[in-house]
PDB file of C-alpha atoms and ligand atoms in Angstrom:
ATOM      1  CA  UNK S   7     104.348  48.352-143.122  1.00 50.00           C
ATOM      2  CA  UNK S   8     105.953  44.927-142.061  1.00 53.00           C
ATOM      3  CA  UNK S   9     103.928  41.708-141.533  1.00 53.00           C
ATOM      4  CA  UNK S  10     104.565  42.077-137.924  1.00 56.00           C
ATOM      5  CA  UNK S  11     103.750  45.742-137.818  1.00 64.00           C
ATOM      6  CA  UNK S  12     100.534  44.805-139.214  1.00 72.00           C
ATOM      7  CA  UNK S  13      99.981  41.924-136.943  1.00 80.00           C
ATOM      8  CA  UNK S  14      96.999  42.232-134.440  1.00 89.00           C
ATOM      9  CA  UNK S  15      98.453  41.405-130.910  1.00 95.00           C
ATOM     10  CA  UNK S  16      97.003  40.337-128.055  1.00 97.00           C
ATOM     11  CA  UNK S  17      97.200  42.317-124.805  1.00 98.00           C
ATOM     12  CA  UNK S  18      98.198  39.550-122.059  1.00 98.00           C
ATOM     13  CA  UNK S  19      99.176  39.326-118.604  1.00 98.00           C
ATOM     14  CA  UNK S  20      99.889  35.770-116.181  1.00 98.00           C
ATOM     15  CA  UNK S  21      97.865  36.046-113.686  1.00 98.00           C
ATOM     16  CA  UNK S  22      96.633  33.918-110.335  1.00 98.00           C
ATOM     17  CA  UNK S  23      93.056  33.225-111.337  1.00 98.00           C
ATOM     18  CA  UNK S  24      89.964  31.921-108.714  1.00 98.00           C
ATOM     19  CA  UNK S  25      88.433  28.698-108.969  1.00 97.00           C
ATOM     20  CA  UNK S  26      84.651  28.967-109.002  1.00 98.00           C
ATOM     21  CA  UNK S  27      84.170  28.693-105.401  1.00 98.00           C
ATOM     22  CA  UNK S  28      86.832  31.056-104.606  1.00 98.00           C
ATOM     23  CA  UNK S  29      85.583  33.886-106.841  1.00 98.00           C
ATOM     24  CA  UNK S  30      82.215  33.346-105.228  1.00 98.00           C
ATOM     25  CA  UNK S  31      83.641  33.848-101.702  1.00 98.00           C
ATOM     26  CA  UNK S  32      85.546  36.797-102.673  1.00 98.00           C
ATOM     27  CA  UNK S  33      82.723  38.031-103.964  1.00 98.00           C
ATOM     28  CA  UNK S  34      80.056  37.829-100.981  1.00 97.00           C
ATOM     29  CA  UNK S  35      83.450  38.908 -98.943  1.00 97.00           C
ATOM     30  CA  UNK S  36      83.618  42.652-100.965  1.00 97.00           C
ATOM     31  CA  UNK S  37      80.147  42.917-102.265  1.00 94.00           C
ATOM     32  CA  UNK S  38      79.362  42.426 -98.213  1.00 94.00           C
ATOM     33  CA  UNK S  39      78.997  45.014 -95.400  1.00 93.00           C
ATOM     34  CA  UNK S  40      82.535  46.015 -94.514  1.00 93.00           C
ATOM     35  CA  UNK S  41      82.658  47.404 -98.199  1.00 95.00           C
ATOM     36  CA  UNK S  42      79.510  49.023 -98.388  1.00 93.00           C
ATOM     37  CA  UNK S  43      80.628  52.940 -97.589  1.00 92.00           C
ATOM     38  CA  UNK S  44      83.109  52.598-100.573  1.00 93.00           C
ATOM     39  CA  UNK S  45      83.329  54.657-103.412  1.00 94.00           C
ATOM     40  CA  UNK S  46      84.235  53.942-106.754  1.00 96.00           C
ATOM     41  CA  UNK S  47      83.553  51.389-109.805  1.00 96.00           C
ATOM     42  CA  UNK S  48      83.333  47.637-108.703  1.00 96.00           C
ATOM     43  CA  UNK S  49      85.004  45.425-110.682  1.00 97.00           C
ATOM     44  CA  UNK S  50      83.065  42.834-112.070  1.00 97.00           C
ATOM     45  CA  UNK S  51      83.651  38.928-110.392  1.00 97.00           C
ATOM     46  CA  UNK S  52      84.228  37.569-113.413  1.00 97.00           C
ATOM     47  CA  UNK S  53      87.612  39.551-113.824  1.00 98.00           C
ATOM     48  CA  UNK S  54      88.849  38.950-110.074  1.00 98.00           C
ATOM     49  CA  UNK S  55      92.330  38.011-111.009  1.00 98.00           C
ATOM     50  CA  UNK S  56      96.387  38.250-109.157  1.00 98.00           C
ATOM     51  CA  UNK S  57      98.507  40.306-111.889  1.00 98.00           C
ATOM     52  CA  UNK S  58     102.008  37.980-111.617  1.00 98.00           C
ATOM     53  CA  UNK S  59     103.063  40.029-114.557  1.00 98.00           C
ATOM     54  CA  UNK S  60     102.022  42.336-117.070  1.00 97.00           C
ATOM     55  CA  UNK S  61     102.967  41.782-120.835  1.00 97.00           C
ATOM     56  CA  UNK S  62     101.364  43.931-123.074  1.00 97.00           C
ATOM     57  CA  UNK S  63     100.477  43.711-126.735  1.00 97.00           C
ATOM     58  CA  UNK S  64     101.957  40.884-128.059  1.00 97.00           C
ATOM     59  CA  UNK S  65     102.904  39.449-131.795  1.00 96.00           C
ATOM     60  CA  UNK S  66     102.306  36.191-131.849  1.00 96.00           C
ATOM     61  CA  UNK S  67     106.096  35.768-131.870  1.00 96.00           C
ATOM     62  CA  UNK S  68     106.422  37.618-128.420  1.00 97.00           C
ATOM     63  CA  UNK S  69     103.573  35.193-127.028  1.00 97.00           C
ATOM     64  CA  UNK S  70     105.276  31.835-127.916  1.00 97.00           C
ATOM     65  CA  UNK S  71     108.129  33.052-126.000  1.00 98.00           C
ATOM     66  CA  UNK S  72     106.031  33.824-122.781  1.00 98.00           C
ATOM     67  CA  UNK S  73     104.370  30.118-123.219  1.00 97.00           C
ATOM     68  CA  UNK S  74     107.487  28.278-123.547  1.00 97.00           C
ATOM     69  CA  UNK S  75     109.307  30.239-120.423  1.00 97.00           C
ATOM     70  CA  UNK S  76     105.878  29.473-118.518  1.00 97.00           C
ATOM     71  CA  UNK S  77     106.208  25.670-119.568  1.00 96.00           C
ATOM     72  CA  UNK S  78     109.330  25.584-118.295  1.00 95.00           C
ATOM     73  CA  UNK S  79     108.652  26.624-115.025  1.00 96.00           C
ATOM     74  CA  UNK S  80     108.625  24.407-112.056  1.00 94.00           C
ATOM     75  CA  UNK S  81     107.339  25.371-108.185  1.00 93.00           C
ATOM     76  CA  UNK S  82     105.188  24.590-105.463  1.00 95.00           C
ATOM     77  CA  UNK S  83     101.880  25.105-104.348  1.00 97.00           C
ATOM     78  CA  UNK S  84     101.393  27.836-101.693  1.00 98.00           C
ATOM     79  CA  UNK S  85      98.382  28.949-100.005  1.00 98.00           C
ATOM     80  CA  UNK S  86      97.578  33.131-100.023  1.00 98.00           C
ATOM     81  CA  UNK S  87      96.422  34.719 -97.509  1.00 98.00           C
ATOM     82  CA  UNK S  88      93.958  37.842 -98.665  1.00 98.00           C
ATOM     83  CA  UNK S  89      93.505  39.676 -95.049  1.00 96.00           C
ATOM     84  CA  UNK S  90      94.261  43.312 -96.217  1.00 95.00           C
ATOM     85  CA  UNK S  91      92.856  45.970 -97.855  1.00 97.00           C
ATOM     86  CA  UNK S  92      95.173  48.583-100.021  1.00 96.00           C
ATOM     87  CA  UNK S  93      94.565  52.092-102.259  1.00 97.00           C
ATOM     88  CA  UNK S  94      96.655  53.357-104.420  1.00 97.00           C
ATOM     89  CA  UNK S  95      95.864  57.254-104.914  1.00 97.00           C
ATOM     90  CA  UNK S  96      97.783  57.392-108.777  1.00 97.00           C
ATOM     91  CA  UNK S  97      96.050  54.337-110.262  1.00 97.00           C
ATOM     92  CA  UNK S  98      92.808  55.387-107.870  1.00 98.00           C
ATOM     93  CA  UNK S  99      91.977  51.363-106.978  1.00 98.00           C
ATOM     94  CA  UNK S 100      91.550  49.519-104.027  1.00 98.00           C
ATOM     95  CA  UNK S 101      92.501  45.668-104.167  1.00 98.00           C
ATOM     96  CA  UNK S 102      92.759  43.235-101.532  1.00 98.00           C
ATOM     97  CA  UNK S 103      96.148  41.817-100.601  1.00 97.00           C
ATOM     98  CA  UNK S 104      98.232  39.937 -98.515  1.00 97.00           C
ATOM     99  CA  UNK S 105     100.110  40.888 -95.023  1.00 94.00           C
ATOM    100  CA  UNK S 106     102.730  38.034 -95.592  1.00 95.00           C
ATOM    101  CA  UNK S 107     103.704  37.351 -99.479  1.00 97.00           C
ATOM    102  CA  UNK S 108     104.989  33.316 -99.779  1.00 98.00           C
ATOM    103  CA  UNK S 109     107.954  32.911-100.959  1.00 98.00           C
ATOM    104  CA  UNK S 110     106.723  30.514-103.134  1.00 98.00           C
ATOM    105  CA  UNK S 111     105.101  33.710-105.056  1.00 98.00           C
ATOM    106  CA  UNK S 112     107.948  35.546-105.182  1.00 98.00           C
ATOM    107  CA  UNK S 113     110.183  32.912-106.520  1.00 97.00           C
ATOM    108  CA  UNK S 114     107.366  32.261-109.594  1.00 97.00           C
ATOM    109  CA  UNK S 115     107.551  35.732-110.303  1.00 98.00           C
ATOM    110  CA  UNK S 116     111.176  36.505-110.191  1.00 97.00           C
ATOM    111  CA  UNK S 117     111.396  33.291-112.333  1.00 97.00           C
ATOM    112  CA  UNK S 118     108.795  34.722-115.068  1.00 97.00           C
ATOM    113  CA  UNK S 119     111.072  37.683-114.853  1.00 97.00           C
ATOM    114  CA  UNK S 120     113.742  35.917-115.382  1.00 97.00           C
ATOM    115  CA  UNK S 121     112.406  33.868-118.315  1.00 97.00           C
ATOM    116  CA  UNK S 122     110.764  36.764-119.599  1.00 98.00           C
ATOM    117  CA  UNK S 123     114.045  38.830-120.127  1.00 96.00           C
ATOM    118  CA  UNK S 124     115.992  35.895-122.366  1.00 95.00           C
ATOM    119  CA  UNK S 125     112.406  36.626-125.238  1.00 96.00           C
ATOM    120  CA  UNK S 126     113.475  40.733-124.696  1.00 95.00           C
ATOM    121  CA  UNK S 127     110.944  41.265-122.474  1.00 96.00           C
ATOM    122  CA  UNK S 128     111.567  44.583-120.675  1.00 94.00           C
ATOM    123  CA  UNK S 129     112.179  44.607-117.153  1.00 94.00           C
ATOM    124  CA  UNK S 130     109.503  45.074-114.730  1.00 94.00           C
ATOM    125  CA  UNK S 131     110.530  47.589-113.009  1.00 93.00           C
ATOM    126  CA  UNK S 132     108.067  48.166-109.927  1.00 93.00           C
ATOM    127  CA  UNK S 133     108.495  45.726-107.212  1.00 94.00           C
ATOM    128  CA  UNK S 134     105.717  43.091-107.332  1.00 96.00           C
ATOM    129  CA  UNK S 135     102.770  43.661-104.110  1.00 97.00           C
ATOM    130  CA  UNK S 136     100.234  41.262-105.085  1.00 98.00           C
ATOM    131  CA  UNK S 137      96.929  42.608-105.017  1.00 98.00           C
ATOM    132  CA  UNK S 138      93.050  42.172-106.284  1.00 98.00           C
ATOM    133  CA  UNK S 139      91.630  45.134-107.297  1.00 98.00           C
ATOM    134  CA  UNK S 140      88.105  45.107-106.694  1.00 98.00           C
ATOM    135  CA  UNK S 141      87.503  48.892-107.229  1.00 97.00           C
ATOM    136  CA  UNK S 142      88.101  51.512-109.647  1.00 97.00           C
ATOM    137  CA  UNK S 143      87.993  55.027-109.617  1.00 97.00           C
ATOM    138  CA  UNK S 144      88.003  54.606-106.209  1.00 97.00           C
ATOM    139  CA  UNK S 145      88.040  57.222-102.459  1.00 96.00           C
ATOM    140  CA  UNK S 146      90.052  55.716 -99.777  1.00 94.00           C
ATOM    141  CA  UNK S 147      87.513  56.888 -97.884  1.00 94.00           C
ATOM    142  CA  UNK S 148      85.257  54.022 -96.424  1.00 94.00           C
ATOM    143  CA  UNK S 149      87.420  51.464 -96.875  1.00 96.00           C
ATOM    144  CA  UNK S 150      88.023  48.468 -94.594  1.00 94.00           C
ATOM    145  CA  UNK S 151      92.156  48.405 -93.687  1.00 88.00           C
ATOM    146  CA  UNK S 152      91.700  44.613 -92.890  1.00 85.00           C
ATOM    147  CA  UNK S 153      89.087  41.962 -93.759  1.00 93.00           C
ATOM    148  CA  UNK S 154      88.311  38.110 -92.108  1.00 94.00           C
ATOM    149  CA  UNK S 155      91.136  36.226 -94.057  1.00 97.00           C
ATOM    150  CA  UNK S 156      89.846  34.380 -97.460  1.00 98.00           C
ATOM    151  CA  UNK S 157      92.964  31.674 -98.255  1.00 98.00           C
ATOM    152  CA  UNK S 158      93.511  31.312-101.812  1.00 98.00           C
ATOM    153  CA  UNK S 159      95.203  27.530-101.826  1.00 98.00           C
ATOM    154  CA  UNK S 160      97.554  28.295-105.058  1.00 98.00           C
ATOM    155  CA  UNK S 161      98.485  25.270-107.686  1.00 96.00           C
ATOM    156  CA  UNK S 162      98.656  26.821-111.061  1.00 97.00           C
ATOM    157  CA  UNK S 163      99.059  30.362-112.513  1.00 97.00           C
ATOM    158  CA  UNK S 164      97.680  31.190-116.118  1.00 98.00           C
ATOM    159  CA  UNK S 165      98.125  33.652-119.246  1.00 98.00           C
ATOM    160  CA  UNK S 166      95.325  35.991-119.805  1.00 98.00           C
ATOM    161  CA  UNK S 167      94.127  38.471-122.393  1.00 98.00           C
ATOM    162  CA  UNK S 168      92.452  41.580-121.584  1.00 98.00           C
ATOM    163  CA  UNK S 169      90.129  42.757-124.213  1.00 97.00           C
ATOM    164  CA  UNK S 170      88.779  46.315-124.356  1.00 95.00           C
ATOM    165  CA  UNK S 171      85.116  46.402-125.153  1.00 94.00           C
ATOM    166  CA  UNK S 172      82.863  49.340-125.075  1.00 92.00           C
ATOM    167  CA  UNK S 173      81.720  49.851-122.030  1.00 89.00           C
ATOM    168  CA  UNK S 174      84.119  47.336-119.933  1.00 91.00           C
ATOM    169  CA  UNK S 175      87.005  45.149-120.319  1.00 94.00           C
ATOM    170  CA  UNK S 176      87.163  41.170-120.662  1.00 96.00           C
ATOM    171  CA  UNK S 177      89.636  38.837-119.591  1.00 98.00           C
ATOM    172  CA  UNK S 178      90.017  35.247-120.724  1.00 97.00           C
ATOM    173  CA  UNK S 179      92.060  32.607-119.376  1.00 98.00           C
ATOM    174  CA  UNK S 180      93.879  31.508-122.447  1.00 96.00           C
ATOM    175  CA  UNK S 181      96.230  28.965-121.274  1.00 96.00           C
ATOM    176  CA  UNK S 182      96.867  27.905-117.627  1.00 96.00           C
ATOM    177  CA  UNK S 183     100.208  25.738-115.350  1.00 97.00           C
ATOM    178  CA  UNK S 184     100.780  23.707-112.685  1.00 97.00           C
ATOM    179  CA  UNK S 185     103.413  23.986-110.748  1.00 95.00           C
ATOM    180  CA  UNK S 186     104.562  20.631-111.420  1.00 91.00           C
ATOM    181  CA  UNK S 187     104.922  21.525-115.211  1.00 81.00           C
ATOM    182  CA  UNK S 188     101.596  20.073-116.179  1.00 78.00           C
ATOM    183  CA  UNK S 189      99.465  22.139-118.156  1.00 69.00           C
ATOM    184  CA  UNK S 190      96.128  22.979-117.202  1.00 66.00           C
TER     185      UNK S 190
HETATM  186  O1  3AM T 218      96.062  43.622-111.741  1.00 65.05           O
HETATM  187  P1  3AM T 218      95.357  44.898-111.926  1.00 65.05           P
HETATM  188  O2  3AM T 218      93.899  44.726-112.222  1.00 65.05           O
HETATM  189  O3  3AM T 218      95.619  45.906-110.844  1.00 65.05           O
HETATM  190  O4  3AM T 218      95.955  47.733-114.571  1.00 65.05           O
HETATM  191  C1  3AM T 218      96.048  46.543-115.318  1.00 65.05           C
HETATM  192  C2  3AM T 218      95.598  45.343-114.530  1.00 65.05           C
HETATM  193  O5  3AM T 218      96.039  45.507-113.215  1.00 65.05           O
HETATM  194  C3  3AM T 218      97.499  46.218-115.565  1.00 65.05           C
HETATM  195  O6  3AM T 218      97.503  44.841-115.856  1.00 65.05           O
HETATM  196  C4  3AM T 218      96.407  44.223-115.198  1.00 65.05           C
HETATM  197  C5  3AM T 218      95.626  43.420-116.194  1.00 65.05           C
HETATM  198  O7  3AM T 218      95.111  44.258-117.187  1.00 65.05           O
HETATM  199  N1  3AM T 218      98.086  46.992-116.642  1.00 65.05           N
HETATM  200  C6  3AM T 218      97.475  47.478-117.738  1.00 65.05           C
HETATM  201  N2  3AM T 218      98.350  48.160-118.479  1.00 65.05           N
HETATM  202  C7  3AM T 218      99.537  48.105-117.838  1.00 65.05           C
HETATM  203  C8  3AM T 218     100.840  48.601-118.118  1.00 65.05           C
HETATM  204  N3  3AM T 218     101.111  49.316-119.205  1.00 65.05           N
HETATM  205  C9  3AM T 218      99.372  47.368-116.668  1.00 65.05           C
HETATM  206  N4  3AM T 218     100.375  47.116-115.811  1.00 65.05           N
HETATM  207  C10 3AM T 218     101.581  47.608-116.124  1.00 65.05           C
HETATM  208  N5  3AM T 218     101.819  48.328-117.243  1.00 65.05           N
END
């Protein structure tokens, strides 16, 4: 076996991730009556996150890459508006999401993308719907189709790894960006 065959990786993902106060008010919003005749497997606050993109397992090799296309990147701040409620009946999960996606989001993503492809990432092929997912193993059923709007004021975006433990799964913000090229 090669070195990098034999190389752990990390499984990572950038990701929009809550302040403090945000992940509290996102929590009282779907821990809070309009949610309470759904079904499924709450995801824990602590792991409230925006998927921008998906990575994978990564050699360390493959993560530099993603770091230096993310410290290249330059955008503005954008506020998000969460004020709708989605299901997806393959993945079974229900997220909270937006009616009106900033263009501010789309252009950071379709610059990761961009970046992404010149370290041999492969393309993402689904189109990007930003969403929270907040249950899993979830019933449509019972399910709010709109909520009071929680505004998510956007200035940085940040690489996270998802680690598999037991009985649930971690995530850790391991690095995070500003829009103006500062890191976090
Ligand atoms: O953003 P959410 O929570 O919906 O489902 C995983 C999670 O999505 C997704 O990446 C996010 C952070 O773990 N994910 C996991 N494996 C994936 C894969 N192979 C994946 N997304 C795309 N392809």
């Amino acid at each position: 076996m090669s070195s990098a065959e034999s190389e752990p990786r990390q499984r990572l993902f950038f990701a929009l991730w809550p302040e403090e106060s945000l992940r509290r008010e996102l929590q009282r919003l779907l821990t809070g009556e309009p949610f309470k005749g759904a079904a499924g497997r709450q995801v824990v606050p602590e792991n409230y996150h925006i998927t921008l993109r998906y990575l994978g397992p990564l050699t360390r090799e493959q993560r530099a890459c993603a770091e230096r296309v993310a410290d290249t990147l330059r955008g503005e701040d954008f506020q998000l508006t969460l004020d709708r409620v989605g299901y997806w009946p393959g993945p079974r999960v229900a997220w909270l999401g937006s009616a009106q996606v900033p263009a501010a989001l789309r252009r950071l993503v379709e610059a990761l993308e961009k970046g992404l492809e010149s370290c041999g990432f492969e393309a993402e092929r689904r189109p990007f719907q930003p969403h929270l997912t907040f249950l899993r193993k979830a019933r449509p059923k019972g399910l709010p189709v709109s909520v009071s709007p929680i505004v998510w004021p956007v200035d940085r975006f940040a690489l996270v790894r998802s680690r598999t433990l037991p009985e649930s799964v971690r995530y850790d913000v391991i690095r995070s960006w500003s829009f103006d090229g500062t890191v976090k």
